[in-house]
Amino acid sequence: MKDQEGGGQTSSWSTWILDAIRKIRAQKQRPSVERICHAVRQHHKDLNPHEDEIKEHLEATVKEGIVLKVFNKGQSTYKDPGGVQSRQLELSKGADLSKVIVKAARELGERDGSTLKSIEK
């Protein structure tokens, strides 16, 4: 990610993108790239960020694990990992974890495979 302004700028973009995702979800819509770009531009008209710049920052937040990218019905959407309910998993000794891991990877719906970090979340 190009970040000439310093470390604080990256944090601001992450916050703006997460706020946009929450706003879109509150409207019962799927947070697509286009909707996220529109929401960020709408809230930060003074900066007038270009769509390509927003997309670049969105992909950087995905790479950093701040935002989850999920493929649903042939379209990529984005989730706030903090908004995903975490469930406690109780296991008995010698339990088979393969079904749990497969279910977690399926729920993420990542086309190119899931990382261990995203499955753990």
mmCIF file of N, CA and C in Angstrom:
data_model
loop_
_atom_site.group_PDB
_atom_site.id
_atom_site.type_symbol
_atom_site.label_atom_id
_atom_site.label_comp_id
_atom_site.label_asym_id
_atom_site.label_seq_id
_atom_site.Cartn_x
_atom_site.Cartn_y
_atom_site.Cartn_z
ATOM 1 N N MET A 1 0.840 -1.164 0.000
ATOM 2 C CA MET A 1 0.000 0.000 0.000
ATOM 3 C C MET A 1 0.884 1.224 0.000
ATOM 4 N N LYS A 2 0.538 2.209 -0.798
ATOM 5 C CA LYS A 2 1.271 3.463 -0.822
ATOM 6 C C LYS A 2 0.792 4.304 0.349
ATOM 7 N N ASP A 3 1.729 4.649 1.215
ATOM 8 C CA ASP A 3 1.352 5.409 2.393
ATOM 9 C C ASP A 3 2.387 6.494 2.645
ATOM 10 N N GLN A 4 2.370 7.528 1.806
ATOM 11 C CA GLN A 4 3.354 8.585 1.924
ATOM 12 C C GLN A 4 3.089 9.458 3.146
ATOM 13 N N GLU A 5 1.882 9.488 3.640
ATOM 14 C CA GLU A 5 1.522 10.391 4.718
ATOM 15 C C GLU A 5 1.963 9.886 6.080
ATOM 16 N N GLY A 6 2.347 8.634 6.213
ATOM 17 C CA GLY A 6 2.795 8.116 7.500
ATOM 18 C C GLY A 6 1.882 7.027 8.015
ATOM 19 N N GLY A 7 2.238 6.445 9.160
ATOM 20 C CA GLY A 7 1.524 5.312 9.726
ATOM 21 C C GLY A 7 0.109 5.609 10.128
ATOM 22 N N GLY A 8 -0.190 6.840 10.549
ATOM 23 C CA GLY A 8 -1.531 7.187 10.992
ATOM 24 C C GLY A 8 -2.561 7.101 9.888
ATOM 25 N N GLN A 9 -2.133 7.345 8.668
ATOM 26 C CA GLN A 9 -3.040 7.324 7.522
ATOM 27 C C GLN A 9 -3.596 5.922 7.291
ATOM 28 N N THR A 10 -2.767 4.890 7.460
ATOM 29 C CA THR A 10 -3.216 3.514 7.274
ATOM 30 C C THR A 10 -4.319 3.187 8.269
ATOM 31 N N SER A 11 -4.128 3.608 9.512
ATOM 32 C CA SER A 11 -5.121 3.379 10.553
ATOM 33 C C SER A 11 -6.433 4.085 10.227
ATOM 34 N N SER A 12 -6.346 5.298 9.715
ATOM 35 C CA SER A 12 -7.548 6.048 9.336
ATOM 36 C C SER A 12 -8.321 5.325 8.242
ATOM 37 N N TRP A 13 -7.611 4.851 7.226
ATOM 38 C CA TRP A 13 -8.268 4.133 6.136
ATOM 39 C C TRP A 13 -8.954 2.877 6.644
ATOM 40 N N SER A 14 -8.303 2.141 7.528
ATOM 41 C CA SER A 14 -8.904 0.929 8.091
ATOM 42 C C SER A 14 -10.197 1.265 8.813
ATOM 43 N N THR A 15 -10.165 2.326 9.590
ATOM 44 C CA THR A 15 -11.357 2.761 10.328
ATOM 45 C C THR A 15 -12.457 3.165 9.367
ATOM 46 N N TRP A 16 -12.114 3.931 8.337
ATOM 47 C CA TRP A 16 -13.118 4.382 7.365
ATOM 48 C C TRP A 16 -13.756 3.201 6.649
ATOM 49 N N ILE A 17 -12.938 2.231 6.268
ATOM 50 C CA ILE A 17 -13.458 1.067 5.543
ATOM 51 C C ILE A 17 -14.350 0.222 6.451
ATOM 52 N N LEU A 18 -13.925 -0.005 7.690
ATOM 53 C CA LEU A 18 -14.763 -0.763 8.631
ATOM 54 C C LEU A 18 -16.073 -0.037 8.909
ATOM 55 N N ASP A 19 -16.029 1.279 9.055
ATOM 56 C CA ASP A 19 -17.256 2.062 9.254
ATOM 57 C C ASP A 19 -18.198 1.920 8.056
ATOM 58 N N ALA A 20 -17.627 1.949 6.860
ATOM 59 C CA ALA A 20 -18.436 1.800 5.640
ATOM 60 C C ALA A 20 -19.088 0.419 5.602
ATOM 61 N N ILE A 21 -18.337 -0.624 5.956
ATOM 62 C CA ILE A 21 -18.880 -1.987 5.957
ATOM 63 C C ILE A 21 -20.022 -2.098 6.963
ATOM 64 N N ARG A 22 -19.829 -1.549 8.150
ATOM 65 C CA ARG A 22 -20.893 -1.593 9.176
ATOM 66 C C ARG A 22 -22.130 -0.842 8.721
ATOM 67 N N LYS A 23 -21.936 0.306 8.086
ATOM 68 C CA LYS A 23 -23.074 1.100 7.598
ATOM 69 C C LYS A 23 -23.864 0.315 6.542
ATOM 70 N N ILE A 24 -23.153 -0.296 5.616
ATOM 71 C CA ILE A 24 -23.798 -1.059 4.540
ATOM 72 C C ILE A 24 -24.549 -2.258 5.119
ATOM 73 N N ARG A 25 -23.930 -2.964 6.080
ATOM 74 C CA ARG A 25 -24.588 -4.109 6.723
ATOM 75 C C ARG A 25 -25.828 -3.661 7.505
ATOM 76 N N ALA A 26 -25.773 -2.487 8.120
ATOM 77 C CA ALA A 26 -26.927 -1.966 8.862
ATOM 78 C C ALA A 26 -28.102 -1.708 7.923
ATOM 79 N N GLN A 27 -27.801 -1.468 6.649
ATOM 80 C CA GLN A 27 -28.842 -1.265 5.641
ATOM 81 C C GLN A 27 -29.289 -2.586 5.016
ATOM 82 N N LYS A 28 -28.833 -3.702 5.607
ATOM 83 C CA LYS A 28 -29.174 -5.059 5.142
ATOM 84 C C LYS A 28 -28.712 -5.302 3.706
ATOM 85 N N GLN A 29 -27.544 -4.758 3.374
ATOM 86 C CA GLN A 29 -26.968 -4.955 2.050
ATOM 87 C C GLN A 29 -25.622 -5.643 2.189
ATOM 88 N N ARG A 30 -25.147 -6.228 1.082
ATOM 89 C CA ARG A 30 -23.823 -6.847 1.087
ATOM 90 C C ARG A 30 -22.773 -5.788 0.756
ATOM 91 N N PRO A 31 -21.723 -5.708 1.565
ATOM 92 C CA PRO A 31 -20.673 -4.718 1.310
ATOM 93 C C PRO A 31 -19.783 -5.110 0.125
ATOM 94 N N SER A 32 -20.113 -4.647 -1.061
ATOM 95 C CA SER A 32 -19.296 -4.889 -2.244
ATOM 96 C C SER A 32 -18.281 -3.757 -2.374
ATOM 97 N N VAL A 33 -17.345 -3.916 -3.296
ATOM 98 C CA VAL A 33 -16.333 -2.885 -3.525
ATOM 99 C C VAL A 33 -17.008 -1.557 -3.875
ATOM 100 N N GLU A 34 -17.979 -1.616 -4.755
ATOM 101 C CA GLU A 34 -18.650 -0.399 -5.200
ATOM 102 C C GLU A 34 -19.365 0.299 -4.048
ATOM 103 N N ARG A 35 -20.057 -0.471 -3.224
ATOM 104 C CA ARG A 35 -20.785 0.128 -2.095
ATOM 105 C C ARG A 35 -19.829 0.715 -1.064
ATOM 106 N N ILE A 36 -18.722 0.017 -0.815
ATOM 107 C CA ILE A 36 -17.730 0.523 0.133
ATOM 108 C C ILE A 36 -17.126 1.825 -0.397
ATOM 109 N N CYS A 37 -16.775 1.849 -1.668
ATOM 110 C CA CYS A 37 -16.223 3.073 -2.269
ATOM 111 C C CYS A 37 -17.207 4.226 -2.146
ATOM 112 N N HIS A 38 -18.462 3.962 -2.437
ATOM 113 C CA HIS A 38 -19.491 5.008 -2.360
ATOM 114 C C HIS A 38 -19.626 5.529 -0.924
ATOM 115 N N ALA A 39 -19.659 4.629 0.048
ATOM 116 C CA ALA A 39 -19.822 5.031 1.443
ATOM 117 C C ALA A 39 -18.627 5.845 1.938
ATOM 118 N N VAL A 40 -17.419 5.432 1.570
ATOM 119 C CA VAL A 40 -16.219 6.175 1.984
ATOM 120 C C VAL A 40 -16.221 7.559 1.346
ATOM 121 N N ARG A 41 -16.516 7.630 0.040
ATOM 122 C CA ARG A 41 -16.553 8.929 -0.641
ATOM 123 C C ARG A 41 -17.633 9.833 -0.061
ATOM 124 N N GLN A 42 -18.763 9.256 0.305
ATOM 125 C CA GLN A 42 -19.871 10.028 0.855
ATOM 126 C C GLN A 42 -19.497 10.658 2.197
ATOM 127 N N HIS A 43 -18.758 9.935 3.029
ATOM 128 C CA HIS A 43 -18.388 10.434 4.355
ATOM 129 C C HIS A 43 -17.149 11.311 4.348
ATOM 130 N N HIS A 44 -16.365 11.237 3.277
ATOM 131 C CA HIS A 44 -15.119 12.006 3.224
ATOM 132 C C HIS A 44 -15.055 12.815 1.929
ATOM 133 N N LYS A 45 -16.106 13.594 1.711
ATOM 134 C CA LYS A 45 -16.201 14.417 0.506
ATOM 135 C C LYS A 45 -15.075 15.444 0.445
ATOM 136 N N ASP A 46 -14.630 15.923 1.616
ATOM 137 C CA ASP A 46 -13.560 16.917 1.661
ATOM 138 C C ASP A 46 -12.249 16.378 1.070
ATOM 139 N N LEU A 47 -11.990 15.082 1.217
ATOM 140 C CA LEU A 47 -10.774 14.476 0.671
ATOM 141 C C LEU A 47 -10.949 14.047 -0.771
ATOM 142 N N ASN A 48 -12.188 13.775 -1.158
ATOM 143 C CA ASN A 48 -12.531 13.311 -2.502
ATOM 144 C C ASN A 48 -11.620 12.172 -2.963
ATOM 145 N N PRO A 49 -11.585 11.059 -2.203
ATOM 146 C CA PRO A 49 -10.708 9.947 -2.587
ATOM 147 C C PRO A 49 -11.188 9.283 -3.878
ATOM 148 N N HIS A 50 -10.245 8.913 -4.724
ATOM 149 C CA HIS A 50 -10.564 8.248 -5.986
ATOM 150 C C HIS A 50 -10.888 6.780 -5.705
ATOM 151 N N GLU A 51 -11.744 6.197 -6.525
ATOM 152 C CA GLU A 51 -12.166 4.806 -6.346
ATOM 153 C C GLU A 51 -10.979 3.846 -6.326
ATOM 154 N N ASP A 52 -9.983 4.079 -7.177
ATOM 155 C CA ASP A 52 -8.798 3.211 -7.214
ATOM 156 C C ASP A 52 -8.030 3.264 -5.899
ATOM 157 N N GLU A 53 -7.950 4.457 -5.304
ATOM 158 C CA GLU A 53 -7.254 4.611 -4.028
ATOM 159 C C GLU A 53 -7.986 3.845 -2.919
ATOM 160 N N ILE A 54 -9.315 3.930 -2.925
ATOM 161 C CA ILE A 54 -10.109 3.221 -1.925
ATOM 162 C C ILE A 54 -9.935 1.715 -2.099
ATOM 163 N N LYS A 55 -9.971 1.245 -3.349
ATOM 164 C CA LYS A 55 -9.792 -0.178 -3.624
ATOM 165 C C LYS A 55 -8.423 -0.662 -3.148
ATOM 166 N N GLU A 56 -7.404 0.144 -3.361
ATOM 167 C CA GLU A 56 -6.048 -0.209 -2.943
ATOM 168 C C GLU A 56 -5.985 -0.361 -1.418
ATOM 169 N N HIS A 57 -6.585 0.579 -0.707
ATOM 170 C CA HIS A 57 -6.587 0.513 0.754
ATOM 171 C C HIS A 57 -7.452 -0.648 1.254
ATOM 172 N N LEU A 58 -8.547 -0.927 0.550
ATOM 173 C CA LEU A 58 -9.411 -2.050 0.922
ATOM 174 C C LEU A 58 -8.647 -3.366 0.813
ATOM 175 N N GLU A 59 -7.937 -3.554 -0.293
ATOM 176 C CA GLU A 59 -7.159 -4.789 -0.470
ATOM 177 C C GLU A 59 -6.039 -4.896 0.566
ATOM 178 N N ALA A 60 -5.457 -3.759 0.935
ATOM 179 C CA ALA A 60 -4.401 -3.772 1.958
ATOM 180 C C ALA A 60 -4.970 -4.196 3.312
ATOM 181 N N THR A 61 -6.182 -3.737 3.633
ATOM 182 C CA THR A 61 -6.795 -4.131 4.911
ATOM 183 C C THR A 61 -7.132 -5.619 4.910
ATOM 184 N N VAL A 62 -7.470 -6.160 3.743
ATOM 185 C CA VAL A 62 -7.727 -7.601 3.631
ATOM 186 C C VAL A 62 -6.433 -8.376 3.874
ATOM 187 N N LYS A 63 -5.337 -7.929 3.251
ATOM 188 C CA LYS A 63 -4.046 -8.603 3.419
ATOM 189 C C LYS A 63 -3.577 -8.564 4.868
ATOM 190 N N GLU A 64 -3.887 -7.460 5.568
ATOM 191 C CA GLU A 64 -3.480 -7.317 6.967
ATOM 192 C C GLU A 64 -4.409 -8.080 7.917
ATOM 193 N N GLY A 65 -5.524 -8.595 7.408
ATOM 194 C CA GLY A 65 -6.465 -9.336 8.243
ATOM 195 C C GLY A 65 -7.434 -8.452 9.005
ATOM 196 N N ILE A 66 -7.483 -7.164 8.658
ATOM 197 C CA ILE A 66 -8.386 -6.229 9.325
ATOM 198 C C ILE A 66 -9.807 -6.417 8.816
ATOM 199 N N VAL A 67 -9.918 -6.786 7.538
ATOM 200 C CA VAL A 67 -11.207 -7.023 6.886
ATOM 201 C C VAL A 67 -11.163 -8.410 6.256
ATOM 202 N N LEU A 68 -12.277 -9.124 6.299
ATOM 203 C CA LEU A 68 -12.377 -10.436 5.651
ATOM 204 C C LEU A 68 -13.022 -10.283 4.286
ATOM 205 N N LYS A 69 -12.424 -10.919 3.285
ATOM 206 C CA LYS A 69 -12.999 -10.935 1.941
ATOM 207 C C LYS A 69 -13.681 -12.284 1.767
ATOM 208 N N VAL A 70 -14.963 -12.252 1.431
ATOM 209 C CA VAL A 70 -15.757 -13.466 1.324
ATOM 210 C C VAL A 70 -16.389 -13.517 -0.058
ATOM 211 N N PHE A 71 -16.384 -14.702 -0.677
ATOM 212 C CA PHE A 71 -17.031 -14.877 -1.968
ATOM 213 C C PHE A 71 -18.390 -15.518 -1.745
ATOM 214 N N ASN A 72 -19.431 -14.835 -2.219
ATOM 215 C CA ASN A 72 -20.795 -15.287 -2.005
ATOM 216 C C ASN A 72 -21.585 -15.091 -3.290
ATOM 217 N N LYS A 73 -22.137 -16.166 -3.806
ATOM 218 C CA LYS A 73 -22.951 -16.127 -5.023
ATOM 219 C C LYS A 73 -22.203 -15.472 -6.186
ATOM 220 N N GLY A 74 -20.921 -15.821 -6.336
ATOM 221 C CA GLY A 74 -20.131 -15.322 -7.453
ATOM 222 C C GLY A 74 -19.650 -13.895 -7.306
ATOM 223 N N GLN A 75 -19.858 -13.292 -6.154
ATOM 224 C CA GLN A 75 -19.459 -11.907 -5.948
ATOM 225 C C GLN A 75 -18.633 -11.815 -4.662
ATOM 226 N N SER A 76 -17.615 -10.980 -4.690
ATOM 227 C CA SER A 76 -16.827 -10.811 -3.466
ATOM 228 C C SER A 76 -17.454 -9.725 -2.602
ATOM 229 N N THR A 77 -17.586 -10.028 -1.330
ATOM 230 C CA THR A 77 -18.081 -9.063 -0.358
ATOM 231 C C THR A 77 -17.095 -9.029 0.805
ATOM 232 N N TYR A 78 -17.294 -8.090 1.687
ATOM 233 C CA TYR A 78 -16.333 -7.874 2.760
ATOM 234 C C TYR A 78 -17.039 -7.885 4.105
ATOM 235 N N LYS A 79 -16.312 -8.360 5.135
ATOM 236 C CA LYS A 79 -16.878 -8.455 6.478
ATOM 237 C C LYS A 79 -15.936 -7.846 7.490
ATOM 238 N N ASP A 80 -16.526 -7.342 8.547
ATOM 239 C CA ASP A 80 -15.777 -6.876 9.706
ATOM 240 C C ASP A 80 -15.536 -8.101 10.577
ATOM 241 N N PRO A 81 -14.277 -8.536 10.746
ATOM 242 C CA PRO A 81 -14.039 -9.737 11.550
ATOM 243 C C PRO A 81 -14.512 -9.578 12.990
ATOM 244 N N GLY A 82 -14.561 -8.362 13.493
ATOM 245 C CA GLY A 82 -15.065 -8.118 14.845
ATOM 246 C C GLY A 82 -16.564 -8.313 14.925
ATOM 247 N N GLY A 83 -17.234 -8.178 13.796
ATOM 248 C CA GLY A 83 -18.683 -8.339 13.745
ATOM 249 C C GLY A 83 -19.103 -9.793 13.633
ATOM 250 N N VAL A 84 -18.169 -10.650 13.271
ATOM 251 C CA VAL A 84 -18.467 -12.079 13.169
ATOM 252 C C VAL A 84 -18.494 -12.635 14.587
ATOM 253 N N GLN A 85 -19.584 -13.282 14.916
ATOM 254 C CA GLN A 85 -19.708 -13.816 16.269
ATOM 255 C C GLN A 85 -18.712 -14.946 16.471
ATOM 256 N N SER A 86 -17.964 -14.840 17.546
ATOM 257 C CA SER A 86 -17.045 -15.933 17.850
ATOM 258 C C SER A 86 -17.765 -16.922 18.753
ATOM 259 N N ARG A 87 -17.561 -18.174 18.483
ATOM 260 C CA ARG A 87 -18.217 -19.221 19.252
ATOM 261 C C ARG A 87 -17.171 -20.020 19.984
ATOM 262 N N GLN A 88 -17.504 -20.435 21.174
ATOM 263 C CA GLN A 88 -16.616 -21.308 21.929
ATOM 264 C C GLN A 88 -16.789 -22.731 21.416
ATOM 265 N N LEU A 89 -15.688 -23.386 21.217
ATOM 266 C CA LEU A 89 -15.713 -24.748 20.726
ATOM 267 C C LEU A 89 -15.158 -25.648 21.821
ATOM 268 N N GLU A 90 -15.989 -26.546 22.296
ATOM 269 C CA GLU A 90 -15.544 -27.475 23.324
ATOM 270 C C GLU A 90 -15.265 -28.817 22.670
ATOM 271 N N LEU A 91 -14.068 -29.315 22.923
ATOM 272 C CA LEU A 91 -13.646 -30.559 22.297
ATOM 273 C C LEU A 91 -13.286 -31.590 23.358
ATOM 274 N N SER A 92 -13.604 -32.817 23.051
ATOM 275 C CA SER A 92 -13.166 -33.899 23.936
ATOM 276 C C SER A 92 -11.804 -34.377 23.433
ATOM 277 N N LYS A 93 -11.091 -35.054 24.297
ATOM 278 C CA LYS A 93 -9.769 -35.545 23.942
ATOM 279 C C LYS A 93 -9.891 -36.536 22.783
ATOM 280 N N GLY A 94 -9.056 -36.348 21.778
ATOM 281 C CA GLY A 94 -9.064 -37.238 20.621
ATOM 282 C C GLY A 94 -10.142 -36.902 19.598
ATOM 283 N N ALA A 95 -10.767 -35.733 19.701
ATOM 284 C CA ALA A 95 -11.827 -35.341 18.763
ATOM 285 C C ALA A 95 -11.244 -35.100 17.372
ATOM 286 N N ASP A 96 -12.044 -35.391 16.351
ATOM 287 C CA ASP A 96 -11.630 -35.186 14.963
ATOM 288 C C ASP A 96 -11.908 -33.730 14.594
ATOM 289 N N LEU A 97 -10.852 -32.963 14.328
ATOM 290 C CA LEU A 97 -10.991 -31.535 14.012
ATOM 291 C C LEU A 97 -11.198 -31.265 12.529
ATOM 292 N N SER A 98 -11.096 -32.279 11.695
ATOM 293 C CA SER A 98 -11.182 -32.043 10.258
ATOM 294 C C SER A 98 -12.521 -31.428 9.855
ATOM 295 N N LYS A 99 -13.628 -31.890 10.450
ATOM 296 C CA LYS A 99 -14.944 -31.333 10.112
ATOM 297 C C LYS A 99 -15.054 -29.875 10.546
ATOM 298 N N VAL A 100 -14.495 -29.546 11.702
ATOM 299 C CA VAL A 100 -14.530 -28.178 12.210
ATOM 300 C C VAL A 100 -13.746 -27.248 11.291
ATOM 301 N N ILE A 101 -12.569 -27.699 10.862
ATOM 302 C CA ILE A 101 -11.729 -26.884 9.986
ATOM 303 C C ILE A 101 -12.380 -26.705 8.625
ATOM 304 N N VAL A 102 -12.945 -27.767 8.077
ATOM 305 C CA VAL A 102 -13.620 -27.683 6.784
ATOM 306 C C VAL A 102 -14.809 -26.725 6.869
ATOM 307 N N LYS A 103 -15.590 -26.804 7.948
ATOM 308 C CA LYS A 103 -16.745 -25.911 8.108
ATOM 309 C C LYS A 103 -16.297 -24.455 8.199
ATOM 310 N N ALA A 104 -15.241 -24.193 8.962
ATOM 311 C CA ALA A 104 -14.730 -22.825 9.099
ATOM 312 C C ALA A 104 -14.253 -22.288 7.751
ATOM 313 N N ALA A 105 -13.536 -23.112 6.988
ATOM 314 C CA ALA A 105 -13.041 -22.685 5.676
ATOM 315 C C ALA A 105 -14.200 -22.440 4.713
ATOM 316 N N ARG A 106 -15.234 -23.283 4.783
ATOM 317 C CA ARG A 106 -16.412 -23.104 3.930
ATOM 318 C C ARG A 106 -17.148 -21.814 4.245
ATOM 319 N N GLU A 107 -17.285 -21.508 5.544
ATOM 320 C CA GLU A 107 -17.972 -20.285 5.956
ATOM 321 C C GLU A 107 -17.238 -19.042 5.485
ATOM 322 N N LEU A 108 -15.901 -19.126 5.411
ATOM 323 C CA LEU A 108 -15.132 -17.990 4.904
ATOM 324 C C LEU A 108 -15.368 -17.808 3.410
ATOM 325 N N GLY A 109 -15.508 -18.913 2.686
ATOM 326 C CA GLY A 109 -15.830 -18.854 1.261
ATOM 327 C C GLY A 109 -14.752 -18.223 0.397
ATOM 328 N N GLU A 110 -13.495 -18.338 0.784
ATOM 329 C CA GLU A 110 -12.416 -17.743 0.012
ATOM 330 C C GLU A 110 -12.064 -18.632 -1.165
ATOM 331 N N ARG A 111 -12.127 -18.073 -2.348
ATOM 332 C CA ARG A 111 -11.941 -18.817 -3.583
ATOM 333 C C ARG A 111 -10.558 -19.445 -3.718
ATOM 334 N N ASP A 112 -9.528 -18.712 -3.308
ATOM 335 C CA ASP A 112 -8.154 -19.192 -3.470
ATOM 336 C C ASP A 112 -7.640 -19.927 -2.242
ATOM 337 N N GLY A 113 -8.540 -20.329 -1.359
ATOM 338 C CA GLY A 113 -8.134 -21.032 -0.150
ATOM 339 C C GLY A 113 -8.042 -20.080 1.028
ATOM 340 N N SER A 114 -8.082 -20.629 2.209
ATOM 341 C CA SER A 114 -8.071 -19.834 3.431
ATOM 342 C C SER A 114 -6.746 -20.003 4.156
ATOM 343 N N THR A 115 -6.301 -18.943 4.790
ATOM 344 C CA THR A 115 -5.087 -19.020 5.579
ATOM 345 C C THR A 115 -5.443 -19.563 6.954
ATOM 346 N N LEU A 116 -4.447 -20.080 7.636
ATOM 347 C CA LEU A 116 -4.652 -20.593 8.990
ATOM 348 C C LEU A 116 -5.150 -19.481 9.907
ATOM 349 N N LYS A 117 -4.613 -18.272 9.704
ATOM 350 C CA LYS A 117 -5.009 -17.120 10.524
ATOM 351 C C LYS A 117 -6.497 -16.817 10.362
ATOM 352 N N SER A 118 -6.998 -16.821 9.138
ATOM 353 C CA SER A 118 -8.421 -16.515 8.922
ATOM 354 C C SER A 118 -9.315 -17.640 9.433
ATOM 355 N N ILE A 119 -8.857 -18.877 9.350
ATOM 356 C CA ILE A 119 -9.641 -20.003 9.884
ATOM 357 C C ILE A 119 -9.715 -19.916 11.406
ATOM 358 N N GLU A 120 -8.601 -19.556 12.037
ATOM 359 C CA GLU A 120 -8.588 -19.408 13.494
ATOM 360 C C GLU A 120 -9.553 -18.324 13.968
ATOM 361 N N LYS A 121 -9.626 -17.217 13.205
ATOM 362 C CA LYS A 121 -10.543 -16.141 13.586
ATOM 363 C C LYS A 121 -11.976 -16.622 13.508
#
